[in-house]
Coordinates of C-alpha atoms in Angstrom, one line a residue:
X1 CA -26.8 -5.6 -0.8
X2 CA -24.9 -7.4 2.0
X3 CA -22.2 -10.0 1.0
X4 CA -22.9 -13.6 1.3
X5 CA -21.2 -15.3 4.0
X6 CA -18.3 -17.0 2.3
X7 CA -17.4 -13.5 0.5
X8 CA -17.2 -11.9 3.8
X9 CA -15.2 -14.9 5.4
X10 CA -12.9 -14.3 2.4
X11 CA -12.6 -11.2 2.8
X12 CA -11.7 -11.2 6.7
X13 CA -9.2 -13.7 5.9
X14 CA -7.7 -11.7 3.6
X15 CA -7.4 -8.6 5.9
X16 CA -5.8 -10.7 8.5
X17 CA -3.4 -11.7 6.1
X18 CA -2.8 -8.0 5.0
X19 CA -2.9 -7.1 8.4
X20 CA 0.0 -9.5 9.4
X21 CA 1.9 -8.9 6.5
X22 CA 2.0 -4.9 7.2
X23 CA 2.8 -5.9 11.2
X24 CA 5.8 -8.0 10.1
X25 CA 7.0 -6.2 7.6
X26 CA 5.9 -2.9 7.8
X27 CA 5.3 -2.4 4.2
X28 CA 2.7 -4.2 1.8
X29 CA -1.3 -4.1 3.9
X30 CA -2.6 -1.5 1.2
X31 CA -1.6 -3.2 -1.5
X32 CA -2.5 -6.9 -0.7
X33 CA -5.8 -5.7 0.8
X34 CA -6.8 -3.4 -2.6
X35 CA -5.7 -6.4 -5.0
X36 CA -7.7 -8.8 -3.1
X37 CA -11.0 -7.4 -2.8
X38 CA -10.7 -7.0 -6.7
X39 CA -11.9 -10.3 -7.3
X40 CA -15.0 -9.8 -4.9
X41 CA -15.7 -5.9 -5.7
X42 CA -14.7 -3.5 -8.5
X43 CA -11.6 -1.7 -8.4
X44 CA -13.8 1.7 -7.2
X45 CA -14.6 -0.2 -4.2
X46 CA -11.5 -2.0 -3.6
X47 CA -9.0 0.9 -4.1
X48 CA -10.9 3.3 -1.1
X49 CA -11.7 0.7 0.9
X50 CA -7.8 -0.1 1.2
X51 CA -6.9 3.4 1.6
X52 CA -9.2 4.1 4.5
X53 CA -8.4 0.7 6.2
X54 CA -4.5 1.4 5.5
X55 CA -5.0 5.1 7.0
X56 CA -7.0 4.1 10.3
X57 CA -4.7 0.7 11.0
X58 CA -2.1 3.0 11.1
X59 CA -3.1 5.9 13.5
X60 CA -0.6 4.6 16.0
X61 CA 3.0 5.3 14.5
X62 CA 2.1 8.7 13.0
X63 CA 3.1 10.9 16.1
X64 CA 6.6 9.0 16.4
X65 CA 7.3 9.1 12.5
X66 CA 6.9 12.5 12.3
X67 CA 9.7 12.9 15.1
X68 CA 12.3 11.1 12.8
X69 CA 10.9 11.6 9.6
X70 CA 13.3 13.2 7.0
X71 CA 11.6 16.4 6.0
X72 CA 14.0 17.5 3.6
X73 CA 13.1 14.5 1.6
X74 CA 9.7 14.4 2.5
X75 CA 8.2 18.0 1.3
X76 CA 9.4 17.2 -2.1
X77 CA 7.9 13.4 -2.3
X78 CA 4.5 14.9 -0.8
X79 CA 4.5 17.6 -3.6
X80 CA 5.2 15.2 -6.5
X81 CA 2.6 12.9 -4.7
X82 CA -0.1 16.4 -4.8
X83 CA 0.3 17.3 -8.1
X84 CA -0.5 13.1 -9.6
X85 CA -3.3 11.9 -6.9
X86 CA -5.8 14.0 -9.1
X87 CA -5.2 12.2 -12.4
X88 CA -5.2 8.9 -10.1
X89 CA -8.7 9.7 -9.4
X90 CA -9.7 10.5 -12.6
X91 CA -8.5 7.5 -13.9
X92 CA -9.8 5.1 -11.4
X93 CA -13.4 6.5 -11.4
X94 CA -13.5 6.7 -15.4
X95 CA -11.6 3.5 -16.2
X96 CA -14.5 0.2 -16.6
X97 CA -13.7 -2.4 -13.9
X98 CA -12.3 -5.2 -15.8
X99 CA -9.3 -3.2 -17.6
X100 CA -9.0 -1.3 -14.2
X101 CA -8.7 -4.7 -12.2
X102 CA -6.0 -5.7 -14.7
X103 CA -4.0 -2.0 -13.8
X104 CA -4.2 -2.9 -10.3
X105 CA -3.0 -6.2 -11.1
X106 CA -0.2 -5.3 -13.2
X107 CA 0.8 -2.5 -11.3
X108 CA 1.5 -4.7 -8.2
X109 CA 3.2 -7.6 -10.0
X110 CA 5.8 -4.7 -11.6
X111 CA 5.8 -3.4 -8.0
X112 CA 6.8 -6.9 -6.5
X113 CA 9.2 -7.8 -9.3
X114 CA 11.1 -4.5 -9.2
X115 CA 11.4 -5.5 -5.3
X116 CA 12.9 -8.3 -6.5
X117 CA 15.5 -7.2 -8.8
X118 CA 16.3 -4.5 -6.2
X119 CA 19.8 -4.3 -5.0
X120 CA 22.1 -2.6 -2.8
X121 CA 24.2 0.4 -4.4
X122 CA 27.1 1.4 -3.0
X123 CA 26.1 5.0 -2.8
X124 CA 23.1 6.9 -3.8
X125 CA 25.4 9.4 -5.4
X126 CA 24.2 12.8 -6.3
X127 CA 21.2 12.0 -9.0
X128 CA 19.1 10.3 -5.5
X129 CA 19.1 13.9 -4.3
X130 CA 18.0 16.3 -6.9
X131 CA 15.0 18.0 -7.0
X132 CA 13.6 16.1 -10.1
X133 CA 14.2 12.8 -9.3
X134 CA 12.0 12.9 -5.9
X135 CA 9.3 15.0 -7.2
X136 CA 9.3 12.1 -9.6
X137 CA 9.4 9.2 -6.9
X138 CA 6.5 10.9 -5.0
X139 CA 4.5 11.6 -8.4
X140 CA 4.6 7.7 -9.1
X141 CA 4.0 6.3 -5.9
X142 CA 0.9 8.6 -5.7
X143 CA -0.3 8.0 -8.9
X144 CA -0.2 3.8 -8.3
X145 CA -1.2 4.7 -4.4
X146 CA -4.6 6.2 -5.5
X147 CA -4.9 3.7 -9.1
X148 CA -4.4 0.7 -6.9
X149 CA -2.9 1.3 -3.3
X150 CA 0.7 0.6 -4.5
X151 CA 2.2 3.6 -3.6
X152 CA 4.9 1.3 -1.7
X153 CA 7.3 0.1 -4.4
X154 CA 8.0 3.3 -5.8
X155 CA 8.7 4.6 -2.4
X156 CA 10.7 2.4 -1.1
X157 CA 12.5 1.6 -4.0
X158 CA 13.8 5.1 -4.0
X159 CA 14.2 5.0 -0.1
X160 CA 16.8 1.8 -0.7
X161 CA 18.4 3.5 -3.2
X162 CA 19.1 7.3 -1.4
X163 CA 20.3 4.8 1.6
X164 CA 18.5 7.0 4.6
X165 CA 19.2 5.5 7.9
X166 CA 16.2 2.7 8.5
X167 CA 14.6 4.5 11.7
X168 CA 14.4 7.8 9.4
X169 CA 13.0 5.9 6.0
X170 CA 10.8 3.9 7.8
X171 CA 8.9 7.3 9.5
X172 CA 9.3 9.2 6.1
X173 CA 7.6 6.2 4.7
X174 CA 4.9 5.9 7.2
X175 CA 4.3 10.2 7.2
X176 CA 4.4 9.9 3.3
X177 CA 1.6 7.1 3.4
X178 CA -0.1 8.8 5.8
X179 CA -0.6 11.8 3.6
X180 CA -0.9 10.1 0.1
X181 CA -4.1 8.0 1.7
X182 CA -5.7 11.5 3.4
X183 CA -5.5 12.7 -0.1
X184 CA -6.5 10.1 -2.4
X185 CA -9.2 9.6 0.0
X186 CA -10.1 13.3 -0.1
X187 CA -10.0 13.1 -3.9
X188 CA -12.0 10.1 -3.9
X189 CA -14.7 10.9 -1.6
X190 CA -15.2 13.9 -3.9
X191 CA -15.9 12.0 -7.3
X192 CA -18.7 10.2 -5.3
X193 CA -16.5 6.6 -4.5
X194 CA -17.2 6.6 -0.9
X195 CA -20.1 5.4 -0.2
X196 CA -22.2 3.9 2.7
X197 CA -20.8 0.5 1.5
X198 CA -17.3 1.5 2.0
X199 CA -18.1 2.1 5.7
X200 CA -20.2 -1.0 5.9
X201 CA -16.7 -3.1 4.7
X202 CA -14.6 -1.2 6.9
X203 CA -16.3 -2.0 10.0
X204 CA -16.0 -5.6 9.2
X205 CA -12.6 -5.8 8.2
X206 CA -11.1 -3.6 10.9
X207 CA -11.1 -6.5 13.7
X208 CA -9.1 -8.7 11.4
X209 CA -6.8 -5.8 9.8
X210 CA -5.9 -4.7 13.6
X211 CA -5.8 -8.4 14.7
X212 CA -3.2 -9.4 12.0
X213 CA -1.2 -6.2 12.6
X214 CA -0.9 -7.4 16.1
X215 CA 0.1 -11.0 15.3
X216 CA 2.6 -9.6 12.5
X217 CA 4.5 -7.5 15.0
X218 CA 4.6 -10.2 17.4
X219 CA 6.3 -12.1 15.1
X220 CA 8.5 -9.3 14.2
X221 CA 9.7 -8.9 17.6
X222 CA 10.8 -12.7 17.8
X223 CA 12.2 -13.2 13.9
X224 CA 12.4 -10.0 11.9
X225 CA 12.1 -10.6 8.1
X226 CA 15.7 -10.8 5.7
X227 CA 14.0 -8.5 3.3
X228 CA 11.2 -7.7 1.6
X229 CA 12.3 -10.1 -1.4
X230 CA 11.1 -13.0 0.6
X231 CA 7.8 -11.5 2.6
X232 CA 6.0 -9.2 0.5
X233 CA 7.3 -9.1 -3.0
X234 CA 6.2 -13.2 -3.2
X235 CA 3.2 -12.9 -2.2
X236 CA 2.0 -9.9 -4.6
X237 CA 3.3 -11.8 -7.3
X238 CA 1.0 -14.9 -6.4
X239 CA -2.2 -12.8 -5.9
X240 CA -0.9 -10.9 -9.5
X241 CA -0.9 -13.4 -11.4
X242 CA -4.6 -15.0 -9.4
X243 CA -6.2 -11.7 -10.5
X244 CA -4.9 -11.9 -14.1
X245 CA -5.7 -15.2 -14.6
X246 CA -9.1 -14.8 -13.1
X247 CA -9.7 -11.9 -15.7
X248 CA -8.1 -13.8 -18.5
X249 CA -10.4 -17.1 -18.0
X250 CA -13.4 -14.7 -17.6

């Protein structure tokens, strides 16, 4: 069934917001997108939907992130992000909608606070580097990328804290995103969760996603954001605590 006018409004809106969010910031359109359309779809829905939007929006900076992308770091974030996109699936497409909407909910709100509570560290030290650690960081932020399109916070956290030049975590964030979507998508398409619908939505929301993205790094360009404690992080705590309190009243 086609959505009813306001729902579709809504849901332009929303992707314009995304949209303008991820152009300002660079960071954030997955997430805000996927958590919004929860309260107008199921999580099944939302979750793709987000990905694939997220993965065509952002065709344009692949070919100059993979020049200054840090590969070293990068092959062992995309294998940890491998070998936990399958049990994201899993979970998404066997988990009911209502507990699932609250996963997505709660994973964003931990993802914005720990955004918060974020600070600067002197140096990384030797722990940021080993082997472990960033198979972990790429595990988690695949896992919450394909549960909820949240991939971000774990990512960047761990970014922040190795302390890569901003030029080279920027492209290894934008390469790593690039290649958690393709997969969660591949993995999702597969267990049946993209559907004619999906496509429907996408060619709606495309025009406003692209259209905010343009307006965001306009913006950019004239006032760059402090920090992500004051763009993103504020605004996933607001929509958070929206989709909780929508589930907990219903």
């Amino acid at each position: 069934m086609p959505p009813t006018l306001p729902t579709l409004v809504a849901a332009m809106s929303l992707a314009l917001l995304a949209g303008g969010v991820r152009g300002y910031c660079g960071f954030g359109f997955a997430m805000l997108l996927a958590l919004g359309l929860t309260l107008f779809m199921p999580p099944i829905q939302a979750v793709p939907l987000a990905l694939l939007l997220d993965l065509v929006t952002s065709l344009g900076l692949w070919r100059r992130a993979l020049r200054h992308a840090d590969g070293s770091c990068l092959r062992p974030l995309l294998l940890g992000m491998a070998m936990a996109t399958g049990l994201g699936v899993w979970l998404l497409a066997s988990v009911p909608a209502a507990p699932m909407r609250i996963v997505v909910a709660l994973l964003a709100l931990s993802g914005a606070v720990a955004l918060l509570c974020q600070r600067d560290v002197a140096a990384p030290g030797r722990g940021a580097q080993a082997r472990g650690v960033v198979l972990g960081a790429g595990g988690l932020s695949g896992l919450c990328m394909t549960l909820a399109s949240s991939g971000g916070p774990p990512l960047m956290l761990y970014l922040l804290y190795r302390r890569m030049p901003s030029l080279s975590a920027r492209a290894t964030a934008i390469v790593f995103f690039a290649a958690s979507s393709s997969a969660s998508l591949l993995g999702l398409g597969l267990a049946g969760a993209l559907t004619a619908g999906t496509w429907q939505w996408a060619a709606w929301l495309l025009l406003p996603a692209l259209l905010g993205n343009a307006l965001g790094q306009w913006r950019f360009e004239r006032a760059p954001p402090r920090s992500l404690k004051f763009s993103v992080a504020p605004l996933l705590i607001a929509l958070s605590l929206w989709v909780l309190l929508r589930e907990a009243l219903g």
